[in-house]
Amino acid sequence: MTVAPKNEAASPGMLNWTGACLVLLILLAAVGCSEATSAAKPPPPPTVEVADIVLENVPIYKEWIGTLDGVVNADIKAQVSGYLTQQAYTEGSFVRSGQLLFQIDPRPFQANVTTAQGQLERDSNLLAQAQMDLKRYQDAWARNAIPKQTLDDQEKIVLQYAGTVKADQGTLLFDQVQLGFTNITSPITGRVGLRLVDPGNLATASSTTTPLAVVTQIQPITVVFTISEDSVPELQQQMRHGKALPVDALDRSSATKLGSGSLEATDNQIDTTTGTLKLRALFKNEDGALFPNQFVNARLLLNTLQNVVLIPSSAIQHNGDVSYVFLIQNGVAHIHNVKPGVSESNMTQVEGLNAGDVVADSSFEKLTDGSKVVISKVKILPSNNESNAP
């Protein structure tokens, strides 16, 4: 009779395998619970920066390309013909009105003055002699010593000599003026350019000749620019109110302001070939930053909107043709449609908001209509003066 063997004790290897399986099952269960817990827990609300809505005065600027021009550009030309003997200025320097620039050989003109002086002295003495004779004839006529015809003839001779003396005086004055023209002076205060005729050359008194030099007044200086005819009605409306319209001269990138002035004059008609109107603005240019014939961007203040809603331009979102913002109310973001207007210095005027409203200005990718938010920072909008600075 065979006896069945008893159950033998489990081997150590089998125990290790069983323990490992149990640990793995516990870990899988823990992970599953963790994932279930994570799936059940909602994500935290996004943190956003917001900006309070305020009412501001918003300037309406428009820019056009302009050219700097001197108030007066004087072509220095010779008034008499002669040889240039001297250049009395430094090219490109600042000259005063009446300052000597060139000199023409004065000797021929001085000779004419001397001749005219001699002729005047001769005829003046002849007039004096005729006047003495007239006095004698008058005394003789009073004694009935001469006929009346002799007295009348002498009176006319005196008048003839008087006319001759007056003509001599005119000739002398003319020659003296011609002599004065040999000293060529600046008619204005400004900056003189490079000489166009060298000393030693013949200067000719002719309007068609090349000027000797050009003097340009730069203090003050003007900016000439053109505006589109569509902007003319708005410009006229402001000018009817007697307002002095400010104009800024900016560099080509419109990043740096070179000077500030005011609108001085407008042309009297629109150019039909370009549909533009020419304007002139005046700048004091005390620091000399503006240079004649320099191209600038003329920035004209056409109007100022009073007490309008102003928000950061970055707060405005777009969906096709629709513009909207995320309006924050009681910690909840709401999509709110707005109508943008003019922009200035990263700020935009909008319609559809009121003073005291709060709009989101960051984390737009995390925002949806009705989502809760956490406000991290309230942006302080720039004041009116700061926002309007170019």
CSV table of C-alpha atoms in Angstrom, one decimal:
chain,number,residue,atom,x,y,z
A,1,MET,CA,0.0,0.0,0.0
A,2,THR,CA,1.4,3.2,-1.1
A,3,VAL,CA,1.2,6.2,1.2
A,4,ALA,CA,0.7,9.8,-0.5
A,5,PRO,CA,3.5,12.2,0.3
A,6,LYS,CA,2.7,15.3,2.5
A,7,ASN,CA,2.7,18.9,1.1
A,8,GLU,CA,6.2,20.3,1.1
A,9,ALA,CA,6.9,23.9,2.3
A,10,ALA,CA,6.9,26.7,-0.4
A,11,SER,CA,10.3,27.5,-1.8
A,12,PRO,CA,11.9,31.0,-1.1
A,13,GLY,CA,11.8,31.9,-4.9
A,14,MET,CA,8.1,31.4,-5.0
A,15,LEU,CA,7.6,33.7,-1.9
A,16,ASN,CA,9.6,36.5,-3.5
A,17,TRP,CA,7.6,36.3,-6.7
A,18,THR,CA,4.3,36.5,-4.9
A,19,GLY,CA,5.5,39.5,-2.8
A,20,ALA,CA,6.6,41.4,-5.9
A,21,CYS,CA,3.2,40.8,-7.5
A,22,LEU,CA,1.4,42.2,-4.5
A,23,VAL,CA,3.6,45.3,-4.4
A,24,LEU,CA,3.0,45.9,-8.1
A,25,LEU,CA,-0.8,45.6,-7.6
A,26,ILE,CA,-0.7,48.1,-4.7
A,27,LEU,CA,1.3,50.6,-6.8
A,28,LEU,CA,-1.0,50.3,-9.8
A,29,ALA,CA,-4.0,50.8,-7.5
A,30,ALA,CA,-2.4,53.9,-6.0
A,31,VAL,CA,-1.6,55.4,-9.4
A,32,GLY,CA,-5.1,54.8,-10.6
A,33,CYS,CA,-6.5,56.5,-7.5
A,34,SER,CA,-4.1,59.4,-8.0
A,35,GLU,CA,-5.2,59.8,-11.7
A,36,ALA,CA,-8.8,59.6,-10.7
A,37,THR,CA,-8.2,62.2,-8.0
A,38,SER,CA,-6.4,64.5,-10.5
A,39,ALA,CA,-9.1,64.1,-13.1
A,40,ALA,CA,-11.7,65.1,-10.6
A,41,LYS,CA,-9.7,68.2,-9.4
A,42,PRO,CA,-10.3,71.3,-11.7
A,43,PRO,CA,-7.3,73.4,-12.8
A,44,PRO,CA,-6.6,76.6,-11.0
A,45,PRO,CA,-8.0,79.8,-12.5
A,46,PRO,CA,-5.5,81.7,-14.7
A,47,THR,CA,-3.7,84.7,-13.3
A,48,VAL,CA,-4.1,87.9,-15.3
A,49,GLU,CA,-3.0,91.5,-15.3
A,50,VAL,CA,-5.8,94.0,-15.6
A,51,ALA,CA,-6.2,97.7,-16.4
A,52,ASP,CA,-8.8,100.0,-14.9
A,53,ILE,CA,-10.7,102.1,-17.5
A,54,VAL,CA,-10.3,105.9,-17.2
A,55,LEU,CA,-11.5,108.8,-19.1
A,56,GLU,CA,-8.8,110.8,-21.0
A,57,ASN,CA,-8.4,113.6,-23.5
A,58,VAL,CA,-7.1,111.9,-26.7
A,59,PRO,CA,-5.3,114.0,-29.3
A,60,ILE,CA,-5.9,113.3,-33.0
A,61,TYR,CA,-2.5,113.5,-34.8
A,62,LYS,CA,-1.7,113.1,-38.4
A,63,GLU,CA,1.7,112.9,-40.0
A,64,TRP,CA,2.9,113.9,-43.4
A,65,ILE,CA,6.3,114.2,-45.0
A,66,GLY,CA,7.7,117.7,-44.9
A,67,THR,CA,10.7,119.7,-46.0
A,68,LEU,CA,12.5,122.3,-43.9
A,69,ASP,CA,13.0,125.6,-45.5
A,70,GLY,CA,14.4,128.9,-44.3
A,71,VAL,CA,12.0,131.8,-43.7
A,72,VAL,CA,14.2,133.8,-46.1
A,73,ASN,CA,16.7,132.4,-48.6
A,74,ALA,CA,18.8,135.3,-49.9
A,75,ASP,CA,20.8,134.9,-53.1
A,76,ILE,CA,23.8,137.1,-52.8
A,77,LYS,CA,24.4,138.7,-56.2
A,78,ALA,CA,26.5,141.7,-57.3
A,79,GLN,CA,24.7,145.0,-57.9
A,80,VAL,CA,27.6,146.4,-59.9
A,81,SER,CA,30.0,144.7,-62.2
A,82,GLY,CA,33.7,144.4,-61.2
A,83,TYR,CA,36.4,142.0,-60.0
A,84,LEU,CA,36.0,140.3,-56.7
A,85,THR,CA,38.9,141.2,-54.5
A,86,GLN,CA,37.9,139.7,-51.2
A,87,GLN,CA,35.9,137.0,-49.4
A,88,ALA,CA,35.2,138.2,-45.9
A,89,TYR,CA,33.4,135.3,-44.3
A,90,THR,CA,34.0,131.6,-43.4
A,91,GLU,CA,31.9,129.2,-45.5
A,92,GLY,CA,29.1,127.6,-43.6
A,93,SER,CA,29.3,130.1,-40.7
A,94,PHE,CA,26.6,132.2,-39.0
A,95,VAL,CA,26.5,135.8,-40.3
A,96,ARG,CA,24.7,138.8,-39.1
A,97,SER,CA,22.6,141.3,-41.1
A,98,GLY,CA,24.9,143.9,-42.6
A,99,GLN,CA,28.1,141.8,-42.2
A,100,LEU,CA,30.6,142.1,-45.1
A,101,LEU,CA,30.7,139.0,-47.3
A,102,PHE,CA,32.5,140.1,-50.5
A,103,GLN,CA,34.2,143.1,-51.9
A,104,ILE,CA,34.5,144.3,-55.5
A,105,ASP,CA,37.4,146.5,-56.6
A,106,PRO,CA,36.1,149.9,-55.6
A,107,ARG,CA,38.6,152.1,-57.4
A,108,PRO,CA,36.6,152.7,-60.6
A,109,PHE,CA,33.5,153.7,-58.6
A,110,GLN,CA,35.5,155.9,-56.3
A,111,ALA,CA,36.8,157.7,-59.4
A,112,ASN,CA,33.2,158.3,-60.5
A,113,VAL,CA,32.3,159.7,-57.1
A,114,THR,CA,35.3,162.1,-57.3
A,115,THR,CA,34.2,163.3,-60.8
A,116,ALA,CA,30.6,163.9,-59.7
A,117,GLN,CA,31.8,165.8,-56.7
A,118,GLY,CA,34.0,168.1,-58.9
A,119,GLN,CA,31.1,168.7,-61.3
A,120,LEU,CA,28.8,169.6,-58.4
A,121,GLU,CA,31.3,172.1,-57.0
A,122,ARG,CA,31.8,173.7,-60.4
A,123,ASP,CA,28.0,174.1,-61.1
A,124,SER,CA,27.4,175.2,-57.5
A,125,ASN,CA,29.8,178.1,-57.9
A,126,LEU,CA,28.3,179.0,-61.3
A,127,LEU,CA,24.9,179.1,-59.5
A,128,ALA,CA,26.3,181.4,-56.8
A,129,GLN,CA,27.8,183.7,-59.4
A,130,ALA,CA,24.4,183.9,-61.3
A,131,GLN,CA,22.7,184.7,-58.0
A,132,MET,CA,25.1,187.5,-57.3
A,133,ASP,CA,24.5,188.9,-60.8
A,134,LEU,CA,20.7,188.6,-60.3
A,135,LYS,CA,21.1,190.7,-57.1
A,136,ARG,CA,22.9,193.4,-59.0
A,137,TYR,CA,20.3,193.4,-61.8
A,138,GLN,CA,17.5,193.7,-59.2
A,139,ASP,CA,19.2,196.8,-57.7
A,140,ALA,CA,19.8,198.3,-61.1
A,141,TRP,CA,16.2,197.7,-62.1
A,142,ALA,CA,15.1,199.5,-58.9
A,143,ARG,CA,17.0,202.6,-60.2
A,144,ASN,CA,15.7,202.1,-63.8
A,145,ALA,CA,19.2,201.5,-64.9
A,146,ILE,CA,18.5,198.3,-67.0
A,147,PRO,CA,15.7,197.1,-69.0
A,148,LYS,CA,13.2,194.6,-67.6
A,149,GLN,CA,14.2,192.0,-70.1
A,150,THR,CA,17.8,191.8,-68.8
A,151,LEU,CA,16.5,191.2,-65.3
A,152,ASP,CA,14.1,188.5,-66.5
A,153,ASP,CA,16.9,186.7,-68.4
A,154,GLN,CA,19.1,186.7,-65.4
A,155,GLU,CA,16.3,185.2,-63.2
A,156,LYS,CA,16.0,182.3,-65.7
A,157,ILE,CA,19.8,181.8,-65.8
A,158,VAL,CA,19.7,181.3,-62.0
A,159,LEU,CA,17.0,178.7,-62.3
A,160,GLN,CA,19.0,176.9,-65.0
A,161,TYR,CA,22.0,176.7,-62.8
A,162,ALA,CA,19.9,175.6,-59.9
A,163,GLY,CA,18.6,172.7,-62.0
A,164,THR,CA,22.1,171.8,-63.1
A,165,VAL,CA,23.2,171.7,-59.5
A,166,LYS,CA,20.3,169.4,-58.6
A,167,ALA,CA,21.2,167.0,-61.4
A,168,ASP,CA,24.8,167.0,-60.2
A,169,GLN,CA,23.6,166.1,-56.7
A,170,GLY,CA,21.7,163.2,-58.1
A,171,THR,CA,24.6,162.0,-60.1
A,172,LEU,CA,26.8,162.2,-57.0
A,173,LEU,CA,24.3,160.2,-54.9
A,174,PHE,CA,24.0,157.5,-57.6
A,175,ASP,CA,27.8,157.2,-57.8
A,176,GLN,CA,28.0,156.9,-54.0
A,177,VAL,CA,25.4,154.2,-54.0
A,178,GLN,CA,27.3,152.3,-56.7
A,179,LEU,CA,30.5,152.7,-54.6
A,180,GLY,CA,28.6,151.2,-51.6
A,181,PHE,CA,27.6,148.2,-53.7
A,182,THR,CA,31.3,147.2,-53.9
A,183,ASN,CA,30.9,146.1,-50.3
A,184,ILE,CA,28.5,143.1,-50.6
A,185,THR,CA,26.9,142.5,-47.2
A,186,SER,CA,24.4,140.0,-45.9
A,187,PRO,CA,20.8,141.3,-46.1
A,188,ILE,CA,19.6,138.9,-43.3
A,189,THR,CA,20.9,137.1,-40.2
A,190,GLY,CA,21.4,133.4,-41.0
A,191,ARG,CA,23.8,130.7,-42.2
A,192,VAL,CA,25.9,131.4,-45.3
A,193,GLY,CA,26.7,128.5,-47.6
A,194,LEU,CA,29.7,127.6,-49.7
A,195,ARG,CA,30.8,130.3,-52.1
A,196,LEU,CA,29.8,129.9,-55.7
A,197,VAL,CA,32.2,132.4,-57.2
A,198,ASP,CA,35.8,132.6,-56.3
A,199,PRO,CA,37.7,135.9,-55.6
A,200,GLY,CA,39.5,137.1,-58.7
A,201,ASN,CA,36.6,136.4,-61.0
A,202,LEU,CA,34.5,139.0,-62.6
A,203,ALA,CA,31.2,139.6,-60.8
A,204,THR,CA,28.4,140.7,-63.2
A,205,ALA,CA,25.4,142.8,-62.2
A,206,SER,CA,22.7,140.5,-63.8
A,207,SER,CA,19.7,138.7,-62.4
A,208,THR,CA,20.6,135.6,-64.5
A,209,THR,CA,24.1,135.1,-63.2
A,210,THR,CA,25.0,132.6,-60.6
A,211,PRO,CA,24.8,134.1,-57.1
A,212,LEU,CA,28.0,134.6,-55.2
A,213,ALA,CA,26.6,132.7,-52.2
A,214,VAL,CA,23.3,132.0,-50.5
A,215,VAL,CA,22.3,133.0,-46.9
A,216,THR,CA,19.5,131.1,-45.3
A,217,GLN,CA,17.6,132.3,-42.2
A,218,ILE,CA,17.3,129.3,-39.8
A,219,GLN,CA,16.1,130.9,-36.6
A,220,PRO,CA,13.1,130.8,-37.1
A,221,ILE,CA,12.8,128.1,-39.8
A,222,THR,CA,9.7,126.7,-41.5
A,223,VAL,CA,8.5,123.2,-42.4
A,224,VAL,CA,6.5,123.0,-45.7
A,225,PHE,CA,4.3,119.9,-46.0
A,226,THR,CA,1.1,118.8,-47.7
A,227,ILE,CA,-2.0,117.2,-46.3
A,228,SER,CA,-4.6,115.2,-48.2
A,229,GLU,CA,-7.7,117.0,-49.3
A,230,ASP,CA,-9.8,114.7,-47.1
A,231,SER,CA,-8.3,116.3,-44.1
A,232,VAL,CA,-8.9,119.9,-45.2
A,233,PRO,CA,-12.5,120.2,-43.8
A,234,GLU,CA,-11.3,119.1,-40.3
A,235,LEU,CA,-8.4,121.5,-40.6
A,236,GLN,CA,-10.7,124.4,-41.6
A,237,GLN,CA,-13.0,123.6,-38.7
A,238,GLN,CA,-10.1,124.0,-36.2
A,239,MET,CA,-8.8,127.2,-37.8
A,240,ARG,CA,-12.2,128.8,-37.7
A,241,HIS,CA,-12.1,128.6,-34.0
A,242,GLY,CA,-8.9,130.6,-34.0
A,243,LYS,CA,-6.8,127.7,-32.5
A,244,ALA,CA,-3.1,127.7,-32.9
A,245,LEU,CA,-2.5,124.1,-34.2
A,246,PRO,CA,0.7,122.6,-32.8
A,247,VAL,CA,3.1,120.9,-35.2
A,248,ASP,CA,6.0,118.6,-34.3
A,249,ALA,CA,8.9,117.8,-36.5
A,250,LEU,CA,10.0,114.2,-36.1
A,251,ASP,CA,12.9,112.3,-37.7
A,252,ARG,CA,12.3,109.8,-40.5
A,253,SER,CA,11.5,107.0,-38.1
A,254,SER,CA,9.0,109.2,-36.2
A,255,ALA,CA,10.8,108.1,-33.0
A,256,THR,CA,12.6,111.4,-32.1
A,257,LYS,CA,11.1,114.8,-31.9
A,258,LEU,CA,13.4,117.4,-33.4
A,259,GLY,CA,11.4,120.5,-32.6
A,260,SER,CA,7.9,121.9,-31.9
A,261,GLY,CA,6.2,124.8,-33.7
A,262,SER,CA,2.8,125.9,-34.8
A,263,LEU,CA,0.9,126.1,-38.1
A,264,GLU,CA,1.5,129.5,-39.7
A,265,ALA,CA,-0.2,129.5,-43.1
A,266,THR,CA,-2.0,127.4,-45.7
A,267,ASP,CA,-2.0,127.6,-49.5
A,268,ASN,CA,-5.0,129.2,-51.2
A,269,GLN,CA,-5.9,126.2,-53.4
A,270,ILE,CA,-5.6,122.4,-53.6
A,271,ASP,CA,-3.2,120.9,-56.1
A,272,THR,CA,-5.4,119.0,-58.5
A,273,THR,CA,-2.6,116.8,-59.7
A,274,THR,CA,-2.0,115.3,-56.2
A,275,GLY,CA,-5.1,116.2,-54.3
A,276,THR,CA,-3.1,117.8,-51.5
A,277,LEU,CA,-3.0,121.2,-49.8
A,278,LYS,CA,0.4,122.8,-49.0
A,279,LEU,CA,0.9,124.1,-45.4
A,280,ARG,CA,3.7,126.0,-43.6
A,281,ALA,CA,4.6,125.6,-40.0
A,282,LEU,CA,7.0,127.9,-38.1
A,283,PHE,CA,9.6,126.7,-35.7
A,284,LYS,CA,11.9,128.8,-33.5
A,285,ASN,CA,14.8,126.3,-33.9
A,286,GLU,CA,16.7,127.9,-31.0
A,287,ASP,CA,19.0,124.9,-30.7
A,288,GLY,CA,19.6,124.7,-34.5
A,289,ALA,CA,18.5,121.1,-34.7
A,290,LEU,CA,16.5,121.7,-37.8
A,291,PHE,CA,18.4,122.1,-41.0
A,292,PRO,CA,17.3,123.6,-44.4
A,293,ASN,CA,16.1,121.1,-47.0
A,294,GLN,CA,16.0,118.3,-44.4
A,295,PHE,CA,13.2,115.8,-44.7
A,296,VAL,CA,11.0,115.4,-41.6
A,297,ASN,CA,7.7,113.9,-40.6
A,298,ALA,CA,5.4,116.8,-39.8
A,299,ARG,CA,3.0,115.8,-37.0
A,300,LEU,CA,-0.1,118.0,-36.9
A,301,LEU,CA,-2.6,118.1,-34.0
A,302,LEU,CA,-5.9,118.3,-35.8
A,303,ASN,CA,-8.3,117.7,-32.9
A,304,THR,CA,-8.6,116.5,-29.3
A,305,LEU,CA,-11.3,114.1,-28.2
A,306,GLN,CA,-12.5,115.1,-24.8
A,307,ASN,CA,-13.2,112.5,-22.0
A,308,VAL,CA,-13.1,109.3,-24.0
A,309,VAL,CA,-12.4,105.7,-22.8
A,310,LEU,CA,-8.8,104.8,-23.2
A,311,ILE,CA,-7.4,101.3,-22.7
A,312,PRO,CA,-4.1,99.6,-23.6
A,313,SER,CA,-4.0,98.6,-27.2
A,314,SER,CA,-2.7,95.1,-26.1
A,315,ALA,CA,-6.0,94.5,-24.3
A,316,ILE,CA,-8.0,94.5,-27.5
A,317,GLN,CA,-8.5,91.1,-29.2
A,318,HIS,CA,-9.8,90.4,-32.6
A,319,ASN,CA,-12.0,87.7,-34.2
A,320,GLY,CA,-12.3,88.5,-37.8
A,321,ASP,CA,-13.8,92.0,-38.1
A,322,VAL,CA,-15.0,91.8,-34.5
A,323,SER,CA,-13.0,93.5,-31.7
A,324,TYR,CA,-13.5,92.5,-28.1
A,325,VAL,CA,-12.0,92.6,-24.6
A,326,PHE,CA,-12.2,90.3,-21.6
A,327,LEU,CA,-14.3,92.4,-19.1
A,328,ILE,CA,-13.5,91.3,-15.5
A,329,GLN,CA,-16.5,91.4,-13.2
A,330,ASN,CA,-16.4,89.8,-9.7
A,331,GLY,CA,-13.4,87.6,-10.6
A,332,VAL,CA,-15.0,86.3,-13.8
A,333,ALA,CA,-13.9,87.1,-17.4
A,334,HIS,CA,-16.7,88.0,-19.9
A,335,ILE,CA,-16.2,88.6,-23.6
A,336,HIS,CA,-17.3,92.1,-24.4
A,337,ASN,CA,-17.4,93.6,-27.9
A,338,VAL,CA,-15.9,97.1,-28.4
A,339,LYS,CA,-15.3,99.5,-31.2
A,340,PRO,CA,-11.7,100.8,-31.4
A,341,GLY,CA,-11.0,104.3,-32.4
A,342,VAL,CA,-7.7,106.3,-32.6
A,343,SER,CA,-4.5,105.0,-31.1
A,344,GLU,CA,-1.7,106.9,-29.5
A,345,SER,CA,1.4,105.7,-27.6
A,346,ASN,CA,0.1,102.1,-27.2
A,347,MET,CA,-3.2,103.3,-25.9
A,348,THR,CA,-6.5,103.1,-27.9
A,349,GLN,CA,-9.8,104.9,-27.6
A,350,VAL,CA,-12.7,102.5,-27.6
A,351,GLU,CA,-16.5,102.7,-27.5
A,352,GLY,CA,-18.5,100.2,-25.4
A,353,LEU,CA,-16.8,100.6,-22.0
A,354,ASN,CA,-17.4,102.9,-19.1
A,355,ALA,CA,-15.1,104.5,-16.6
A,356,GLY,CA,-14.3,102.1,-13.7
A,357,ASP,CA,-14.5,98.9,-15.9
A,358,VAL,CA,-11.7,96.5,-15.6
A,359,VAL,CA,-10.3,94.5,-18.6
A,360,ALA,CA,-7.7,91.8,-18.8
A,361,ASP,CA,-4.4,92.6,-20.4
A,362,SER,CA,-2.6,89.2,-20.3
A,363,SER,CA,-3.0,85.4,-20.4
A,364,PHE,CA,-5.6,85.7,-23.2
A,365,GLU,CA,-4.8,82.1,-24.3
A,366,LYS,CA,-6.2,80.8,-21.0
A,367,LEU,CA,-9.3,82.9,-21.0
A,368,THR,CA,-12.8,81.9,-22.1
A,369,ASP,CA,-16.1,83.5,-21.7
A,370,GLY,CA,-17.2,83.0,-18.1
A,371,SER,CA,-13.9,81.7,-16.8
A,372,LYS,CA,-12.7,82.6,-13.3
A,373,VAL,CA,-9.5,84.6,-13.0
A,374,VAL,CA,-7.1,85.6,-10.4
A,375,ILE,CA,-5.9,89.3,-10.6
A,376,SER,CA,-2.2,89.5,-10.1
A,377,LYS,CA,-1.5,93.2,-11.0
A,378,VAL,CA,-3.5,96.3,-11.9
A,379,LYS,CA,-1.8,98.3,-14.6
A,380,ILE,CA,-1.6,102.1,-14.0
A,381,LEU,CA,-2.5,103.8,-17.2
A,382,PRO,CA,-0.4,106.8,-18.1
A,383,SER,CA,-1.7,110.3,-17.5
A,384,ASN,CA,-3.0,112.3,-20.4
A,385,ASN,CA,0.3,114.3,-20.8
A,386,GLU,CA,2.4,111.1,-20.8
A,387,SER,CA,0.3,109.2,-23.2
A,388,ASN,CA,0.2,112.1,-25.7
A,389,ALA,CA,4.0,112.5,-25.8
A,390,PRO,CA,5.3,111.5,-29.1
